[in-house]
Amino acid sequence: MVRIKDIAQHEGKDVQLQGWMFNRRGSKRFVFMQIRDGSGFIQGVLNRDEVDEVLFDQIKRLPLESSVTVTGTVAADTRSKLGYELHVKDVRVIQSAQEYPIGKKEHGPDFLMQHRHLWIRSRRQHVVLRVRHSLVKAIRDYFDDRGFLLFDSPLLTANACEGTSTLFETPYFGKMAYLSQSGQLYQEAGAMAFGKTYCFGPTFRAEKSATRRHLTEFWMIEPEVAFADNDDNMDLAEDFMATVIAKILDMHGDELRDVLGRDTTALEKTAEGDFPRISYDEAIDTLQRLHSECEDPETKQHLAIEWGSDFGGRHETELTKLYDRPVQVYDWPYAVKAFYMKRSERDPRLARCVDVLAPEGYGEIIGGGQREDNLEILEAAIQHHELDPADFTWFTDLRRYGSVPHAGFGLGLERTVAWVCGLQHVRETIPFARTIDRLNP
């Protein structure tokens, strides 16, 4: 049995394919079957004069998504993006499908998400989820090739990492446990043991947010490096992003452009590296200037911002419009960042951290920074955030036994896939999205 992705090796030969008929059109003399097998798509052509007439009429009426075994000759076809088509000699129907609910007409997002288990069969979703697969592999390869150890953080935790208001709680043998918001705290322990570690897994945020950028369950890549400061961290983030995006363009550039209609100019710029770096102060000055110059009342309202505030989605969108590649915004107000961030020695109002904002309005895809390595300052921060010090004894131990400067970041996989693919919503970037209003399928 031949896979469609390997069809070029069989030009001029008879082959058998197994798959599903995802589209069909016909005339009196021909039936054109669009066949998919999970590895690709190919057109199969039935000629009434060359196949059994009963078979021809059967395939002409065969419902979409019926499963089939197709026998035919591989022929070159310059009109096809694949470069080949199949001249069909025989078709064995494994199962004649019921009427397929996803037709050629336009369907709304709610309908498509309700039928997500079927929607993932479409050509568009194939590209998106293959890009996701390739991103995962490219990310793992990047860190593995540079001596990082995969160090898995637990998903059940006793403490908060990013704030207690967004925790999912679950009973745990008479205690209360929480679904992990981030693997970062445990990566700090890993970095103190192995020097360079990363984790790659699901994280959970109980944020009641219905924006196009938010999921309640999403995947994070979180590297951590000992003997590193935030400048080293920004260097790593830039090289990481440039390397991974270059690989994705090499593997999927044509699909992004041809199937998704993605203009890849910003991705090509990203692959070059050389990301602009601006301080939070500079970003605030720019946003306030954009606010004063803005003539649209609605946009002007959303652009209003004062020093000390975190950025909203509109702020990130308008700021990134000024750049042709990701921009790194560093040295944020200490008050808006997590308790474990390193307080700036130059200006104690600031934290030594960074957000990497993707261009084209996609906003933050990386957040990270240097961690607080001073025991007394960290303990004070835990108390200031009204967290239970007993839950963090193991974490503060890392500052008692050989504390060193260290830094790291987290990249949201789904936001990155959305940006790479040019999608308007992150719900298409994961096989089965979990949002505030969707737990099924």
Tab-separated table of C-alpha atoms in Angstrom:
chain	number	residue	atom	x	y	z
A	1	MET	CA	0.000	0.000	0.000
A	2	VAL	CA	1.400	3.393	-1.045
A	3	ARG	CA	1.054	6.654	0.879
A	4	ILE	CA	0.174	9.784	-1.100
A	5	LYS	CA	3.232	11.638	0.192
A	6	ASP	CA	5.421	8.991	-1.491
A	7	ILE	CA	3.529	8.946	-4.791
A	8	ALA	CA	6.365	10.585	-6.777
A	9	GLN	CA	8.414	7.416	-6.367
A	10	HIS	CA	5.837	5.453	-8.353
A	11	GLU	CA	5.287	7.475	-11.543
A	12	GLY	CA	4.046	5.229	-14.341
A	13	LYS	CA	3.360	2.335	-11.977
A	14	ASP	CA	0.170	0.758	-10.707
A	15	VAL	CA	-0.397	1.400	-6.992
A	16	GLN	CA	-3.008	0.941	-4.308
A	17	LEU	CA	-4.073	3.736	-1.948
A	18	GLN	CA	-6.304	3.561	1.089
A	19	GLY	CA	-8.060	6.682	2.253
A	20	TRP	CA	-11.200	8.777	2.143
A	21	MET	CA	-12.977	10.567	-0.696
A	22	PHE	CA	-13.152	14.129	0.587
A	23	ASN	CA	-14.534	15.658	-2.618
A	24	ARG	CA	-15.939	14.574	-5.941
A	25	ARG	CA	-17.139	16.074	-9.204
A	26	GLY	CA	-18.206	14.379	-12.391
A	27	SER	CA	-19.484	14.529	-15.938
A	28	LYS	CA	-20.955	11.973	-18.304
A	29	ARG	CA	-17.514	10.591	-19.096
A	30	PHE	CA	-15.350	11.304	-16.041
A	31	VAL	CA	-15.465	11.249	-12.256
A	32	PHE	CA	-12.778	13.190	-10.420
A	33	MET	CA	-12.225	11.847	-6.902
A	34	GLN	CA	-10.263	13.900	-4.392
A	35	ILE	CA	-8.632	11.350	-2.113
A	36	ARG	CA	-6.870	11.954	1.181
A	37	ASP	CA	-4.997	9.418	3.285
A	38	GLY	CA	-3.622	11.564	6.104
A	39	SER	CA	-0.286	12.086	4.384
A	40	GLY	CA	-1.591	14.170	1.491
A	41	PHE	CA	-4.253	14.746	-1.145
A	42	ILE	CA	-4.428	13.413	-4.717
A	43	GLN	CA	-6.948	13.490	-7.525
A	44	GLY	CA	-8.134	10.173	-8.891
A	45	VAL	CA	-9.679	10.150	-12.382
A	46	LEU	CA	-12.235	7.545	-13.462
A	47	ASN	CA	-12.865	7.275	-17.204
A	48	ARG	CA	-16.222	5.662	-18.029
A	49	ASP	CA	-14.628	3.951	-21.052
A	50	GLU	CA	-11.912	2.309	-18.908
A	51	VAL	CA	-13.764	1.034	-15.822
A	52	ASP	CA	-16.819	-1.089	-15.137
A	53	GLU	CA	-19.974	0.953	-15.732
A	54	VAL	CA	-21.551	-0.188	-12.451
A	55	LEU	CA	-18.421	0.983	-10.596
A	56	PHE	CA	-18.441	4.316	-12.448
A	57	ASP	CA	-22.066	4.994	-11.464
A	58	GLN	CA	-21.411	3.901	-7.864
A	59	ILE	CA	-18.472	6.285	-7.416
A	60	LYS	CA	-20.395	9.085	-9.116
A	61	ARG	CA	-22.972	8.829	-6.289
A	62	LEU	CA	-20.606	7.911	-3.460
A	63	PRO	CA	-21.059	10.173	-0.399
A	64	LEU	CA	-18.204	12.378	0.732
A	65	GLU	CA	-15.833	10.919	3.335
A	66	SER	CA	-16.561	7.352	2.286
A	67	SER	CA	-13.540	5.137	2.939
A	68	VAL	CA	-12.020	3.452	-0.100
A	69	THR	CA	-9.195	1.353	-1.478
A	70	VAL	CA	-8.210	2.733	-4.884
A	71	THR	CA	-6.097	1.022	-7.529
A	72	GLY	CA	-4.657	2.991	-10.417
A	73	THR	CA	-1.690	4.233	-12.413
A	74	VAL	CA	0.359	7.203	-11.213
A	75	ALA	CA	0.613	9.871	-13.924
A	76	ALA	CA	2.419	13.208	-13.959
A	77	ASP	CA	0.108	16.229	-13.920
A	78	THR	CA	1.621	19.708	-14.035
A	79	ARG	CA	-1.740	21.285	-13.112
A	80	SER	CA	-1.708	19.573	-9.728
A	81	LYS	CA	0.195	21.060	-6.778
A	82	LEU	CA	1.254	17.508	-5.973
A	83	GLY	CA	2.508	17.075	-9.548
A	84	TYR	CA	0.666	13.787	-10.041
A	85	GLU	CA	-2.782	12.281	-10.375
A	86	LEU	CA	-4.101	8.732	-10.286
A	87	HIS	CA	-5.748	7.131	-13.322
A	88	VAL	CA	-8.164	4.891	-11.464
A	89	LYS	CA	-8.719	1.285	-12.531
A	90	ASP	CA	-10.677	-0.001	-9.553
A	91	VAL	CA	-12.263	1.243	-6.340
A	92	ARG	CA	-13.312	-0.898	-3.397
A	93	VAL	CA	-15.662	0.900	-1.035
A	94	ILE	CA	-14.818	0.026	2.555
A	95	GLN	CA	-17.702	2.032	3.999
A	96	SER	CA	-20.216	4.247	2.252
A	97	ALA	CA	-20.518	7.248	4.572
A	98	GLN	CA	-23.710	8.864	5.750
A	99	GLU	CA	-24.473	12.376	4.538
A	100	TYR	CA	-21.496	14.481	5.601
A	101	PRO	CA	-22.525	17.467	7.766
A	102	ILE	CA	-19.733	19.777	6.599
A	103	GLY	CA	-20.603	20.778	3.057
A	104	LYS	CA	-19.190	23.219	0.543
A	105	LYS	CA	-21.285	26.090	1.895
A	106	GLU	CA	-19.872	28.491	4.455
A	107	HIS	CA	-20.251	27.372	8.063
A	108	GLY	CA	-19.915	29.543	11.153
A	109	PRO	CA	-17.170	28.966	13.737
A	110	ASP	CA	-19.582	27.548	16.341
A	111	PHE	CA	-20.827	24.915	13.900
A	112	LEU	CA	-17.301	24.007	12.843
A	113	MET	CA	-16.070	23.752	16.439
A	114	GLN	CA	-19.055	21.574	17.326
A	115	HIS	CA	-17.952	19.304	14.463
A	116	ARG	CA	-14.229	19.711	15.160
A	117	HIS	CA	-13.741	15.929	15.044
A	118	LEU	CA	-14.713	16.138	11.360
A	119	TRP	CA	-13.394	19.617	10.540
A	120	ILE	CA	-9.815	18.459	11.150
A	121	ARG	CA	-10.139	16.392	7.950
A	122	SER	CA	-10.153	19.502	5.746
A	123	ARG	CA	-7.133	20.614	3.740
A	124	ARG	CA	-6.849	23.871	5.685
A	125	GLN	CA	-6.821	22.116	9.045
A	126	HIS	CA	-4.305	19.589	7.732
A	127	VAL	CA	-1.882	22.422	7.013
A	128	VAL	CA	-2.427	24.127	10.375
A	129	LEU	CA	-1.974	20.957	12.414
A	130	ARG	CA	1.029	19.831	10.372
A	131	VAL	CA	2.635	23.217	11.006
A	132	ARG	CA	1.962	22.655	14.701
A	133	HIS	CA	3.594	19.220	14.496
A	134	SER	CA	6.631	20.645	12.719
A	135	LEU	CA	6.910	23.503	15.225
A	136	VAL	CA	6.941	21.014	18.094
A	137	LYS	CA	9.710	19.011	16.434
A	138	ALA	CA	11.734	22.094	15.473
A	139	ILE	CA	11.501	23.418	19.034
A	140	ARG	CA	12.605	20.131	20.557
A	141	ASP	CA	15.439	19.851	18.049
A	142	TYR	CA	16.587	23.391	18.842
A	143	PHE	CA	16.949	22.797	22.557
A	144	ASP	CA	18.202	19.214	22.254
A	145	ASP	CA	20.914	20.285	19.807
A	146	ARG	CA	22.101	22.976	22.239
A	147	GLY	CA	22.524	20.782	25.273
A	148	PHE	CA	19.246	21.455	27.073
A	149	LEU	CA	17.756	18.588	29.074
A	150	LEU	CA	14.042	17.844	28.728
A	151	PHE	CA	12.912	18.155	32.348
A	152	ASP	CA	9.194	17.455	32.795
A	153	SER	CA	7.347	19.658	35.263
A	154	PRO	CA	4.321	18.225	37.118
A	155	LEU	CA	0.803	19.103	36.036
A	156	LEU	CA	-0.620	18.778	39.556
A	157	THR	CA	0.827	21.342	41.939
A	158	ALA	CA	0.268	22.638	45.463
A	159	ASN	CA	0.992	26.257	44.641
A	160	ALA	CA	0.330	29.065	42.209
A	161	CYS	CA	2.861	30.311	39.713
A	162	GLU	CA	1.122	33.132	37.841
A	163	GLY	CA	-1.551	34.201	40.328
A	164	THR	CA	-4.221	32.511	42.421
A	165	SER	CA	-7.194	33.977	40.532
A	166	THR	CA	-6.637	31.833	37.430
A	167	LEU	CA	-6.169	28.414	39.051
A	168	PHE	CA	-8.179	25.283	38.297
A	169	GLU	CA	-8.708	23.461	41.593
A	170	THR	CA	-9.108	19.713	42.057
A	171	PRO	CA	-9.484	17.603	45.223
A	172	TYR	CA	-6.352	15.613	45.978
A	173	PHE	CA	-6.710	12.973	48.723
A	174	GLY	CA	-8.075	15.331	51.331
A	175	LYS	CA	-6.082	18.310	50.098
A	176	MET	CA	-6.547	20.825	47.316
A	177	ALA	CA	-4.343	20.612	44.226
A	178	TYR	CA	-4.151	22.866	41.195
A	179	LEU	CA	-3.630	22.291	37.506
A	180	SER	CA	-0.311	23.789	36.496
A	181	GLN	CA	-0.269	27.348	35.188
A	182	SER	CA	3.380	26.999	34.206
A	183	GLY	CA	6.268	24.585	34.584
A	184	GLN	CA	8.704	27.428	35.204
A	185	LEU	CA	9.234	27.080	38.975
A	186	TYR	CA	10.293	23.461	38.544
A	187	GLN	CA	12.546	24.395	35.647
A	188	GLU	CA	14.497	26.568	38.064
A	189	ALA	CA	15.206	23.448	40.124
A	190	GLY	CA	16.197	21.645	36.935
A	191	ALA	CA	18.534	24.419	35.842
A	192	MET	CA	20.297	24.342	39.223
A	193	ALA	CA	20.882	20.605	38.691
A	194	PHE	CA	21.627	20.389	34.961
A	195	GLY	CA	22.511	23.940	33.885
A	196	LYS	CA	20.062	24.142	30.974
A	197	THR	CA	16.623	22.534	30.931
A	198	TYR	CA	13.258	22.900	29.240
A	199	CYS	CA	9.764	21.524	29.598
A	200	PHE	CA	7.115	21.175	26.928
A	201	GLY	CA	3.591	20.416	28.025
A	202	PRO	CA	0.047	21.563	28.695
A	203	THR	CA	-0.777	24.395	31.076
A	204	PHE	CA	-4.097	25.604	32.408
A	205	ARG	CA	-5.482	29.073	33.122
A	206	ALA	CA	-8.978	29.643	34.513
A	207	GLU	CA	-9.224	33.047	32.875
A	208	LYS	CA	-12.758	34.067	31.927
A	209	SER	CA	-11.512	35.576	28.704
A	210	ALA	CA	-13.182	35.014	25.347
A	211	THR	CA	-10.633	36.805	23.164
A	212	ARG	CA	-9.117	35.328	20.025
A	213	ARG	CA	-5.822	34.815	21.887
A	214	HIS	CA	-7.024	32.811	24.894
A	215	LEU	CA	-7.509	29.125	25.632
A	216	THR	CA	-8.013	27.572	29.061
A	217	GLU	CA	-5.707	24.681	28.122
A	218	PHE	CA	-2.642	25.378	26.012
A	219	TRP	CA	0.916	24.172	25.506
A	220	MET	CA	4.019	25.978	26.704
A	221	ILE	CA	7.718	25.632	25.937
A	222	GLU	CA	9.758	26.826	28.901
A	223	PRO	CA	13.583	26.828	28.865
A	224	GLU	CA	15.631	27.832	31.906
A	225	VAL	CA	19.371	28.594	32.001
A	226	ALA	CA	21.710	28.890	34.996
A	227	PHE	CA	24.393	31.600	35.052
A	228	ALA	CA	22.327	33.801	32.717
A	229	ASP	CA	20.824	37.280	32.958
A	230	ASN	CA	18.014	38.910	31.005
A	231	ASP	CA	20.343	40.030	28.204
A	232	ASP	CA	21.360	36.389	27.707
A	233	ASN	CA	17.682	35.496	27.837
A	234	MET	CA	16.820	37.932	25.044
A	235	ASP	CA	19.696	36.584	22.944
A	236	LEU	CA	18.353	33.056	23.410
A	237	ALA	CA	14.764	34.047	22.593
A	238	GLU	CA	15.841	35.776	19.375
A	239	ASP	CA	18.058	32.957	18.140
A	240	PHE	CA	15.408	30.398	19.069
A	241	MET	CA	12.625	32.199	17.216
A	242	ALA	CA	14.726	32.937	14.129
A	243	THR	CA	15.980	29.345	13.867
A	244	VAL	CA	12.599	27.700	14.353
A	245	ILE	CA	10.728	30.018	11.972
A	246	ALA	CA	13.393	29.499	9.289
A	247	LYS	CA	12.849	25.751	9.544
A	248	ILE	CA	9.062	26.092	9.309
A	249	LEU	CA	9.353	28.280	6.214
A	250	ASP	CA	11.613	25.711	4.616
A	251	MET	CA	9.174	22.889	5.351
A	252	HIS	CA	5.802	24.609	4.912
A	253	GLY	CA	6.333	27.905	3.088
A	254	ASP	CA	4.464	26.818	-0.037
A	255	GLU	CA	1.516	25.429	1.944
A	256	LEU	CA	1.280	28.575	4.040
A	257	ARG	CA	1.113	30.721	0.918
A	258	ASP	CA	-0.951	28.457	-1.358
A	259	VAL	CA	-3.460	26.833	1.009
A	260	LEU	CA	-3.768	29.391	3.812
A	261	GLY	CA	-3.095	32.477	1.682
A	262	ARG	CA	-0.456	33.584	4.183
A	263	ASP	CA	1.834	36.475	3.261
A	264	THR	CA	5.117	35.146	4.680
A	265	THR	CA	7.085	38.411	4.515
A	266	ALA	CA	7.065	38.950	8.303
A	267	LEU	CA	8.067	35.324	8.868
A	268	GLU	CA	10.965	35.725	6.451
A	269	LYS	CA	12.082	38.843	8.340
A	270	THR	CA	11.807	36.912	11.603
A	271	ALA	CA	14.072	34.181	10.252
A	272	GLU	CA	16.758	36.836	9.733
A	273	GLY	CA	16.859	37.620	13.474
A	274	ASP	CA	17.983	41.112	14.518
A	275	PHE	CA	14.840	41.748	16.593
A	276	PRO	CA	14.392	45.350	17.786
A	277	ARG	CA	14.745	45.785	21.550
A	278	ILE	CA	12.946	48.618	23.305
A	279	SER	CA	12.442	49.333	26.975
A	280	TYR	CA	9.014	49.478	28.547
A	281	ASP	CA	9.573	53.216	29.015
A	282	GLU	CA	10.188	53.630	25.284
A	283	ALA	CA	7.124	51.532	24.479
A	284	ILE	CA	4.945	53.669	26.760
A	285	ASP	CA	6.226	56.849	25.122
A	286	THR	CA	5.399	55.394	21.698
A	287	LEU	CA	1.913	54.276	22.749
A	288	GLN	CA	1.128	57.644	24.289
A	289	ARG	CA	2.245	59.344	21.078
A	290	LEU	CA	0.041	56.997	19.019
A	291	HIS	CA	-2.834	57.784	21.379
A	292	SER	CA	-2.429	61.529	20.966
A	293	GLU	CA	-2.194	61.241	17.174
A	294	CYS	CA	-5.103	58.798	16.800
A	295	GLU	CA	-8.234	60.237	15.177
A	296	ASP	CA	-10.496	57.190	15.540
A	297	PRO	CA	-12.456	57.561	18.826
A	298	GLU	CA	-12.765	53.824	19.537
A	299	THR	CA	-9.098	53.077	18.870
A	300	LYS	CA	-8.075	56.161	20.833
A	301	GLN	CA	-10.049	54.948	23.834
A	302	HIS	CA	-8.328	51.544	23.811
A	303	LEU	CA	-4.877	53.083	23.340
A	304	ALA	CA	-5.016	55.177	26.515
A	305	ILE	CA	-2.285	54.005	28.902
A	306	GLU	CA	-0.247	55.288	31.824
A	307	TRP	CA	3.173	54.238	33.039
A	308	GLY	CA	2.871	51.214	35.302
A	309	SER	CA	0.055	49.540	33.371
A	310	ASP	CA	0.336	46.216	31.590
A	311	PHE	CA	-0.377	46.180	27.850
A	312	GLY	CA	-3.733	45.146	26.495
A	313	GLY	CA	-4.267	43.446	23.164
A	314	ARG	CA	-4.847	46.734	21.329
A	315	HIS	CA	-1.616	48.200	22.734
A	316	GLU	CA	0.361	45.196	21.497
A	317	THR	CA	-1.347	45.338	18.108
A	318	GLU	CA	-0.646	49.015	17.489
A	319	LEU	CA	2.923	48.805	18.798
A	320	THR	CA	3.865	45.839	16.610
A	321	LYS	CA	2.515	47.554	13.498
A	322	LEU	CA	5.663	49.698	13.671
A	323	TYR	CA	7.966	46.700	13.161
A	324	ASP	CA	8.452	44.125	10.418
A	325	ARG	CA	9.539	41.345	12.805
A	326	PRO	CA	9.134	40.499	16.513
A	327	VAL	CA	10.052	43.218	18.986
A	328	GLN	CA	11.433	42.581	22.470
A	329	VAL	CA	10.084	44.873	25.197
A	330	TYR	CA	12.224	44.681	28.340
A	331	ASP	CA	12.407	46.111	31.883
A	332	TRP	CA	8.725	46.122	32.828
A	333	PRO	CA	7.191	47.568	35.987
A	334	TYR	CA	7.881	45.168	38.822
A	335	ALA	CA	4.292	45.472	40.061
A	336	VAL	CA	2.721	43.886	36.944
A	337	LYS	CA	5.016	40.863	36.753
A	338	ALA	CA	5.169	37.564	38.639
A	339	PHE	CA	6.619	37.409	42.143
A	340	TYR	CA	9.738	35.494	41.068
A	341	MET	CA	11.025	38.119	38.617
A	342	LYS	CA	14.359	39.807	39.361
A	343	ARG	CA	13.998	43.351	40.634
A	344	SER	CA	16.225	45.773	38.736
A	345	GLU	CA	19.198	47.013	40.748
A	346	ARG	CA	19.308	50.134	38.571
A	347	ASP	CA	15.676	51.045	39.179
A	348	PRO	CA	13.742	49.060	41.825
A	349	ARG	CA	10.453	50.008	40.136
A	350	LEU	CA	11.415	47.669	37.282
A	351	ALA	CA	11.769	43.926	36.766
A	352	ARG	CA	14.488	42.380	34.605
A	353	CYS	CA	12.067	40.711	32.262
A	354	VAL	CA	11.017	40.690	28.614
A	355	ASP	CA	7.969	40.134	26.419
A	356	VAL	CA	8.460	39.213	22.770
A	357	LEU	CA	5.623	40.620	20.673
A	358	ALA	CA	4.905	39.109	17.265
A	359	PRO	CA	4.257	41.477	14.350
A	360	GLU	CA	0.996	41.845	12.425
A	361	GLY	CA	-1.024	42.324	15.596
A	362	TYR	CA	-0.457	38.870	17.096
A	363	GLY	CA	0.961	40.233	20.330
A	364	GLU	CA	2.872	38.446	23.057
A	365	ILE	CA	4.189	35.001	22.183
A	366	ILE	CA	7.099	34.883	24.640
A	367	GLY	CA	7.247	36.111	28.212
A	368	GLY	CA	10.171	35.655	30.547
A	369	GLY	CA	13.095	37.198	32.306
A	370	GLN	CA	15.746	36.913	34.953
A	371	ARG	CA	14.644	35.253	38.197
A	372	GLU	CA	15.120	36.642	41.678
A	373	ASP	CA	18.176	34.851	43.092
A	374	ASN	CA	18.305	36.725	46.410
A	375	LEU	CA	16.584	34.746	49.181
A	376	GLU	CA	15.446	37.688	51.289
A	377	ILE	CA	13.984	39.602	48.345
A	378	LEU	CA	12.168	36.486	47.084
A	379	GLU	CA	10.684	35.737	50.503
A	380	ALA	CA	9.462	39.325	50.747
A	381	ALA	CA	7.872	39.034	47.289
A	382	ILE	CA	6.042	35.840	48.280
A	383	GLN	CA	4.581	37.600	51.309
A	384	HIS	CA	3.726	40.711	49.297
A	385	HIS	CA	1.696	38.586	46.865
A	386	GLU	CA	-0.111	36.983	49.844
A	387	LEU	CA	1.136	33.498	48.983
A	388	ASP	CA	1.749	30.838	51.630
A	389	PRO	CA	5.514	30.632	52.272
A	390	ALA	CA	5.128	26.982	53.332
A	391	ASP	CA	4.083	26.067	49.785
A	392	PHE	CA	7.307	27.556	48.429
A	393	THR	CA	9.887	26.167	50.869
A	394	TRP	CA	11.325	23.920	48.177
A	395	PHE	CA	11.479	26.884	45.783
A	396	THR	CA	13.247	29.183	48.234
A	397	ASP	CA	15.672	26.325	49.003
A	398	LEU	CA	17.121	26.934	45.548
A	399	ARG	CA	18.377	30.280	46.897
A	400	ARG	CA	19.899	28.661	50.000
A	401	TYR	CA	22.139	26.160	48.272
A	402	GLY	CA	24.312	27.639	45.545
A	403	SER	CA	22.062	30.363	44.172
A	404	VAL	CA	23.193	31.859	40.871
A	405	PRO	CA	21.746	34.323	38.345
A	406	HIS	CA	19.371	32.448	36.064
A	407	ALA	CA	16.778	33.269	33.438
A	408	GLY	CA	14.244	31.718	31.126
A	409	PHE	CA	11.041	32.244	29.199
A	410	GLY	CA	7.824	30.629	28.115
A	411	LEU	CA	6.490	30.467	24.570
A	412	GLY	CA	2.809	29.784	23.933
A	413	LEU	CA	2.598	27.175	21.187
A	414	GLU	CA	-0.936	27.974	20.051
A	415	ARG	CA	-0.333	31.705	19.729
A	416	THR	CA	2.795	30.942	17.742
A	417	VAL	CA	0.941	28.573	15.407
A	418	ALA	CA	-1.776	31.217	14.930
A	419	TRP	CA	0.819	33.804	13.977
A	420	VAL	CA	2.777	31.496	11.666
A	421	CYS	CA	-0.414	30.402	9.885
A	422	GLY	CA	-1.997	33.862	9.838
A	423	LEU	CA	-5.099	32.726	11.752
A	424	GLN	CA	-7.579	35.051	13.407
A	425	HIS	CA	-8.244	32.760	16.389
A	426	VAL	CA	-6.164	30.274	18.362
A	427	ARG	CA	-9.007	27.715	18.398
A	428	GLU	CA	-7.786	26.287	15.067
A	429	THR	CA	-4.235	25.740	16.334
A	430	ILE	CA	-4.897	22.777	18.644
A	431	PRO	CA	-6.807	19.588	17.769
A	432	PHE	CA	-9.570	20.173	20.324
A	433	ALA	CA	-9.667	23.654	21.811
A	434	ARG	CA	-10.740	24.294	25.386
A	435	THR	CA	-12.290	27.717	25.939
A	436	ILE	CA	-14.597	29.194	28.574
A	437	ASP	CA	-17.615	27.971	26.599
A	438	ARG	CA	-16.306	24.731	25.105
A	439	LEU	CA	-15.457	21.421	26.773
A	440	ASN	CA	-16.744	19.151	23.999
A	441	PRO	CA	-15.751	17.535	21.691
